Tab-separated table of C-alpha atoms in Angstrom:
chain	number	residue	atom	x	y	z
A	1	UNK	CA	19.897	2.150	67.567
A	2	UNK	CA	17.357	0.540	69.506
A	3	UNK	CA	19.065	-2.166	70.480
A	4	UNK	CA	22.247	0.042	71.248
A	5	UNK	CA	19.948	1.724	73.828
A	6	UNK	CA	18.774	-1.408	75.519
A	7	UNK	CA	22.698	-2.649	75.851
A	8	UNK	CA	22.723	0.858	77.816
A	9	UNK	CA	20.145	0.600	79.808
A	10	UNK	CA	20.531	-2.991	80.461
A	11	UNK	CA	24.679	-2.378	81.496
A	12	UNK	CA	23.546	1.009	84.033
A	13	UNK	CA	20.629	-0.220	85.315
A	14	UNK	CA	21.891	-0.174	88.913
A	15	UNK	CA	23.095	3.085	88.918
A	16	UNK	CA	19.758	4.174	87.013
A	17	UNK	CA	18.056	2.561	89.293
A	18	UNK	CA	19.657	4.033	92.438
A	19	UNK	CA	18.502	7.908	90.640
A	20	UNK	CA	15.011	6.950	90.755
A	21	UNK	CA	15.408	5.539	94.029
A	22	UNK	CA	16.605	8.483	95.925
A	23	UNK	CA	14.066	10.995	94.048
A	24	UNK	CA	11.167	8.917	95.001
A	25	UNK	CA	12.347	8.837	98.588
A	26	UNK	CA	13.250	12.878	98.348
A	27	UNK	CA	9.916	13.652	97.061
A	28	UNK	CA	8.044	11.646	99.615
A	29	UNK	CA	10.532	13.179	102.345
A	30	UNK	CA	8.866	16.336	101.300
A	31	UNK	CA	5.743	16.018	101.042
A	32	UNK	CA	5.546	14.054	104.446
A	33	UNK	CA	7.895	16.918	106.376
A	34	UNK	CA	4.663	19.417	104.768
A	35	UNK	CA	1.137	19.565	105.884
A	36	UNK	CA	-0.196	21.766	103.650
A	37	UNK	CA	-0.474	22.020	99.765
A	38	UNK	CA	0.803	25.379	98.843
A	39	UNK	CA	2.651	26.825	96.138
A	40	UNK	CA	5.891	26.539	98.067
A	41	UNK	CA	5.645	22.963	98.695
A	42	UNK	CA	5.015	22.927	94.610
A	43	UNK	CA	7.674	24.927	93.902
A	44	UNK	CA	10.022	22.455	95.818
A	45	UNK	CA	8.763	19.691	94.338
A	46	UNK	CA	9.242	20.998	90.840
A	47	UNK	CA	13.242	21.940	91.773
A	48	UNK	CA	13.458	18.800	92.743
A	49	UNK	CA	12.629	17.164	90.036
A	50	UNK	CA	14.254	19.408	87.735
A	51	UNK	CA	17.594	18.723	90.130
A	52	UNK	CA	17.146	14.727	89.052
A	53	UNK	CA	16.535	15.597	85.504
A	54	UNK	CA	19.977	17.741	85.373
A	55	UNK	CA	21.658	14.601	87.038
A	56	UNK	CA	20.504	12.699	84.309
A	57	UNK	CA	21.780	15.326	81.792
A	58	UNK	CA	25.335	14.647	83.543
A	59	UNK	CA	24.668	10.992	83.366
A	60	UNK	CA	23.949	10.691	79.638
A	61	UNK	CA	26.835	13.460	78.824
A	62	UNK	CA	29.754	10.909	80.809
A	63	UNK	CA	28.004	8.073	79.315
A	64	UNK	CA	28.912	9.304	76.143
A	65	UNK	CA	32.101	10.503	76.990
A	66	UNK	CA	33.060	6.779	78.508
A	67	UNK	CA	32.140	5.923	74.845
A	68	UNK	CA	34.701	8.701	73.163
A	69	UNK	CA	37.229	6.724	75.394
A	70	UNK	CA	36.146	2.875	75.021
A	71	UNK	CA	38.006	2.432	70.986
A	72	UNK	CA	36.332	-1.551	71.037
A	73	UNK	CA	32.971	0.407	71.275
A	74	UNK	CA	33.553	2.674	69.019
A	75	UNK	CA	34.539	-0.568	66.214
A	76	UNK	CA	30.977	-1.910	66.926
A	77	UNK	CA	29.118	-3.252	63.967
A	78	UNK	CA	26.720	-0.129	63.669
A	79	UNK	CA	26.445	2.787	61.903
A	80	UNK	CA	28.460	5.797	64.007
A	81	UNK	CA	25.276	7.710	63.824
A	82	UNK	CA	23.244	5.377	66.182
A	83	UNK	CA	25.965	5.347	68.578
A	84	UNK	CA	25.656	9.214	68.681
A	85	UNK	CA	22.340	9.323	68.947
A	86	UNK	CA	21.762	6.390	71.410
A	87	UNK	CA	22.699	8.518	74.512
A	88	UNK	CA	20.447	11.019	73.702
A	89	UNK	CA	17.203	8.467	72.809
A	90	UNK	CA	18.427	7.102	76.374
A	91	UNK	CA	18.054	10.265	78.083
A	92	UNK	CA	14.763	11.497	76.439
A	93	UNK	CA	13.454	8.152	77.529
A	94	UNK	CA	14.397	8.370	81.518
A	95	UNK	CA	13.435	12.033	81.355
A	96	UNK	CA	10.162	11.290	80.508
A	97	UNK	CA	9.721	8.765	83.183
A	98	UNK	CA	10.771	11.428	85.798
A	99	UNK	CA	7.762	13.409	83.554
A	100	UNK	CA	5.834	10.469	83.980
A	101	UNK	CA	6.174	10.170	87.623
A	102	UNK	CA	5.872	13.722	88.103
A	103	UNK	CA	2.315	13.755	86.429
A	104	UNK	CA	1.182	10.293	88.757
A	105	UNK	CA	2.480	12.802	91.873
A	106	UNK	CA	0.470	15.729	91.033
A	107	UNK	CA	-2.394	13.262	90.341
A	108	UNK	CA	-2.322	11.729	93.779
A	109	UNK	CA	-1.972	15.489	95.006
A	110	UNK	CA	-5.334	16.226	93.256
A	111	UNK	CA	-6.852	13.073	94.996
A	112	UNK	CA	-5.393	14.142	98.144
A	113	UNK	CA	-6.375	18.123	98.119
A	114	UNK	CA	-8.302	20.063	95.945
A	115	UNK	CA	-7.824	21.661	92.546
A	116	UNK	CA	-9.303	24.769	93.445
A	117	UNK	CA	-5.797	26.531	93.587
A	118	UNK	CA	-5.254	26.012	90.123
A	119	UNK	CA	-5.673	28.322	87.199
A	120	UNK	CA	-7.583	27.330	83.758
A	121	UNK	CA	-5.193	27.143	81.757
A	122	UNK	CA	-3.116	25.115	84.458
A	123	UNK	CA	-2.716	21.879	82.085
A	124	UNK	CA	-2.333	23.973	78.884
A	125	UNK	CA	1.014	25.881	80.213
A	126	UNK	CA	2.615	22.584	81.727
A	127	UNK	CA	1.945	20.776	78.361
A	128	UNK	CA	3.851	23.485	76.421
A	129	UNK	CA	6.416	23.438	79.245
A	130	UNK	CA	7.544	19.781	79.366
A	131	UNK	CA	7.231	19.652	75.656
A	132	UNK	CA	10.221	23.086	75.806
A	133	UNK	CA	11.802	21.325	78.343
A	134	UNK	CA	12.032	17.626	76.803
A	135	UNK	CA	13.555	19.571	73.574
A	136	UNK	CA	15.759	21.929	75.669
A	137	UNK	CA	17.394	19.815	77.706
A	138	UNK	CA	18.069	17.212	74.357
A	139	UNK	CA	19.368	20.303	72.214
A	140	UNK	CA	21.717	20.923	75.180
A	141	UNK	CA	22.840	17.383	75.724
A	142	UNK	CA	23.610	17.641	71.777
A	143	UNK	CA	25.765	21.009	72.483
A	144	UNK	CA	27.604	19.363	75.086
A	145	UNK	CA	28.418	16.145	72.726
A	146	UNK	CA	29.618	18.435	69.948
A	147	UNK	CA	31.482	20.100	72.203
A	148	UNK	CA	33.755	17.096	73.771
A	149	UNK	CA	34.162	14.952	70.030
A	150	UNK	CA	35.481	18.328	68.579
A	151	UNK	CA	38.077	19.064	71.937
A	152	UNK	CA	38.815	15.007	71.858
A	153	UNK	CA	39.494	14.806	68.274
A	154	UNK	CA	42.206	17.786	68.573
A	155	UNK	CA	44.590	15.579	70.552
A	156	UNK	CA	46.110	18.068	72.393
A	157	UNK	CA	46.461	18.940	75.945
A	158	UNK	CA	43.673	20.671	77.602
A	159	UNK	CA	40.919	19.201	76.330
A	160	UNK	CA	38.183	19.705	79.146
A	161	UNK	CA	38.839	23.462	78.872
A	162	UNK	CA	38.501	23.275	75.285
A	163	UNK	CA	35.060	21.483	75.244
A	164	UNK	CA	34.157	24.152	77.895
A	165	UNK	CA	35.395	27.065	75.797
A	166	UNK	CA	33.576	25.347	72.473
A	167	UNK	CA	30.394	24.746	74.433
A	168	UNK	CA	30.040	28.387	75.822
A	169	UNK	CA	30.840	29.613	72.402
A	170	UNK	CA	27.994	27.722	70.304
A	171	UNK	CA	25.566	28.329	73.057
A	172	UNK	CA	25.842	31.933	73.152
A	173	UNK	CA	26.224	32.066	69.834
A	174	UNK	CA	23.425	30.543	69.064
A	175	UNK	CA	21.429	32.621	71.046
A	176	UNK	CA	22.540	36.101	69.625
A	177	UNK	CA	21.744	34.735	66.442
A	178	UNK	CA	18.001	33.830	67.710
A	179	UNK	CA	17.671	36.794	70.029
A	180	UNK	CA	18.910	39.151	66.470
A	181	UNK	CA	16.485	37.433	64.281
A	182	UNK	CA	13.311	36.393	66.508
A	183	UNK	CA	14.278	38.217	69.491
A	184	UNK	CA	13.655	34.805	71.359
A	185	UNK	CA	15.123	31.426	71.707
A	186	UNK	CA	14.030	28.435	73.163
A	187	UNK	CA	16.557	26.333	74.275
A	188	UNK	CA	16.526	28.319	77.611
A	189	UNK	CA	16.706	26.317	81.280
A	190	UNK	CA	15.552	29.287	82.955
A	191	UNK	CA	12.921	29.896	80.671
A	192	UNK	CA	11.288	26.205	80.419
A	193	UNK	CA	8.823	26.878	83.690
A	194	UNK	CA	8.856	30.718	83.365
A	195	UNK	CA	5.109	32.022	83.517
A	196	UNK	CA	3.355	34.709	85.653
A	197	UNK	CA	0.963	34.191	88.065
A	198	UNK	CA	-2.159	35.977	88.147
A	199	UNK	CA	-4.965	36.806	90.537
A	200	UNK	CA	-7.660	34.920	89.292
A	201	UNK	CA	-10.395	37.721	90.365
A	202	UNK	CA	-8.578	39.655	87.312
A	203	UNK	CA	-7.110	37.743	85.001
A	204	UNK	CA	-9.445	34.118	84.079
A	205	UNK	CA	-6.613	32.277	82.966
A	206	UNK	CA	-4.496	32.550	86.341
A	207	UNK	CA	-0.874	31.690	83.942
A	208	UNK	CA	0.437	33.602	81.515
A	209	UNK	CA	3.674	31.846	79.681
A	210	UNK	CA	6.914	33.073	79.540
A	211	UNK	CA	6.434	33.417	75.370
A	212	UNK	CA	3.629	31.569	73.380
A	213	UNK	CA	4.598	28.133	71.117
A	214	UNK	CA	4.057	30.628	67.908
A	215	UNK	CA	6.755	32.623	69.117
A	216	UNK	CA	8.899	29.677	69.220
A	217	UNK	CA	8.389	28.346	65.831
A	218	UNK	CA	11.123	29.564	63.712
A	219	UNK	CA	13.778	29.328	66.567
A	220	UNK	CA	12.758	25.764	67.338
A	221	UNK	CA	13.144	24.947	63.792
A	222	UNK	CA	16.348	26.659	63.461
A	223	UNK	CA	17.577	24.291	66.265
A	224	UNK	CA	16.254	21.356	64.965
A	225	UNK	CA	18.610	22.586	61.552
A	226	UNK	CA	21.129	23.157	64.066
A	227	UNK	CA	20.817	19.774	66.022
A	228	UNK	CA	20.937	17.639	62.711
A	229	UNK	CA	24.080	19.320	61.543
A	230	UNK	CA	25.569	18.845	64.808
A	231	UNK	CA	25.144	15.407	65.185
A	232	UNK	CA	26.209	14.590	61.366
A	233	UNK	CA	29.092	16.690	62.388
A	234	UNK	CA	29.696	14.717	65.162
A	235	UNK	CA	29.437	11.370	63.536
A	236	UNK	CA	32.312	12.482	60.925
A	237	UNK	CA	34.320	13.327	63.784
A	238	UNK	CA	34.108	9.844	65.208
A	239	UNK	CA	34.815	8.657	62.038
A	240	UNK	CA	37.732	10.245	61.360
A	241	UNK	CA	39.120	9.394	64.819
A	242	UNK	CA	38.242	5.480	64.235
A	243	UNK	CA	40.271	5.800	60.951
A	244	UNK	CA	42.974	7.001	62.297
């Protein structure tokens, strides 16, 4: 599977490259067209990175639909589950370089200003929060795969609306069925950096998050069920259509 990744990386590098590229130069656009640390100029810099990430959501999700089409991929000498899973290893891995770089940004922003804006339990709620996103956005990617081998391998007209129609089904599905039995679910965009914000004269801790990881147990392990099913799912499908 490893090596499955590397063949990816190595055959998009440009255009990987090119991502990176133009967020470092976006991000340094901002901060140089700002003065001032503030929350605003934070809160830009965070939707900016969370624009790349999405981008390389979509990336991963055509890279793996290019796959569905290529049939002399699809006959490599591997096991169909590491060709499922190779997309989403890929993406985990460039998402947490944009983590990565995110965290050396903040760091020279702490060299640069001061860290006297930021609450106690500052590092403790973005911890939590790139760990929900790094599993949200990879649960999603899985939906989406799921979604396209199940339209594909009906062979009939239609078949972006059908992925669509699948994908918006198991989604919300999936979260009546956490929202009925935990009255929570994690795999939530919206809800990866939700936390409130606190006046520090009255609450010590300055963040409060959106939900606490012992909330999230059971309906991250429910996904995780979910996920696993999904891709074996997914690797029958391929099979079937390589048969045939």
């Amino acid at each position: 599977m490893l090596k499955l990744m590397k063949y990816d990386l190595k055959s998009k590098r440009e255009r990987i490259l090119a991502i990176f590229v133009i967020m470092l130069l976006v991000q340094a656009g901002i901060w140089f067209t700002n003065s001032s640390m503030g929350s605003e100029l934070i809160t830009l810099h965070i939707l900016t990175y969370a624009g790349f990430g999405f981008a390389l959501l979509l990336f991963a999700f055509f890279s793996y639909f290019r796959y569905l089409r290529s049939y002399a991929r699809r006959l490599l000498p591997v096991p169909t589950v590491q060709s499922v899973l190779s997309p989403l290893l890929l993406f985990w891995v460039l998402l947490l370089a944009v983590v990565a770089i995110a965290a050396i940004h903040f760091g020279l922003y702490v060299l640069v200003y001061s860290t006297d804006i930021l609450p106690a339990n500052f590092w403790t709620v973005v911890s939590w929060s790139v760990l929900n996103l790094l599993w949200t956005a990879g649960f999603e990617l899985i939906l989406l795969m799921f979604a396209l081998t199940l339209a594909a391998s009906l062979r009939v007209k239609g078949t972006v609306w059908i992925a669509i129609a699948v994908f918006m089904v198991v989604e919300n599905g999936l979260s009546l069925l956490e929202k009925q039995f935990w009255g929570s679910y994690i795999s939530a965009l919206d809800d990866v950096f939700r936390f409130e914000v606190f006046d520090p004269s009255t609450v010590s801790s300055g963040l409060r998050l959106y939900g606490t990881p012992t909330e999230f147990f059971w309906p991250f392990l429910f996904e995780a069920v979910i996920g696993a099913v999904l891709v074996y799912v997914i690797s029958l499908l391929i099979q079937k259509r390589i048969e045939n």
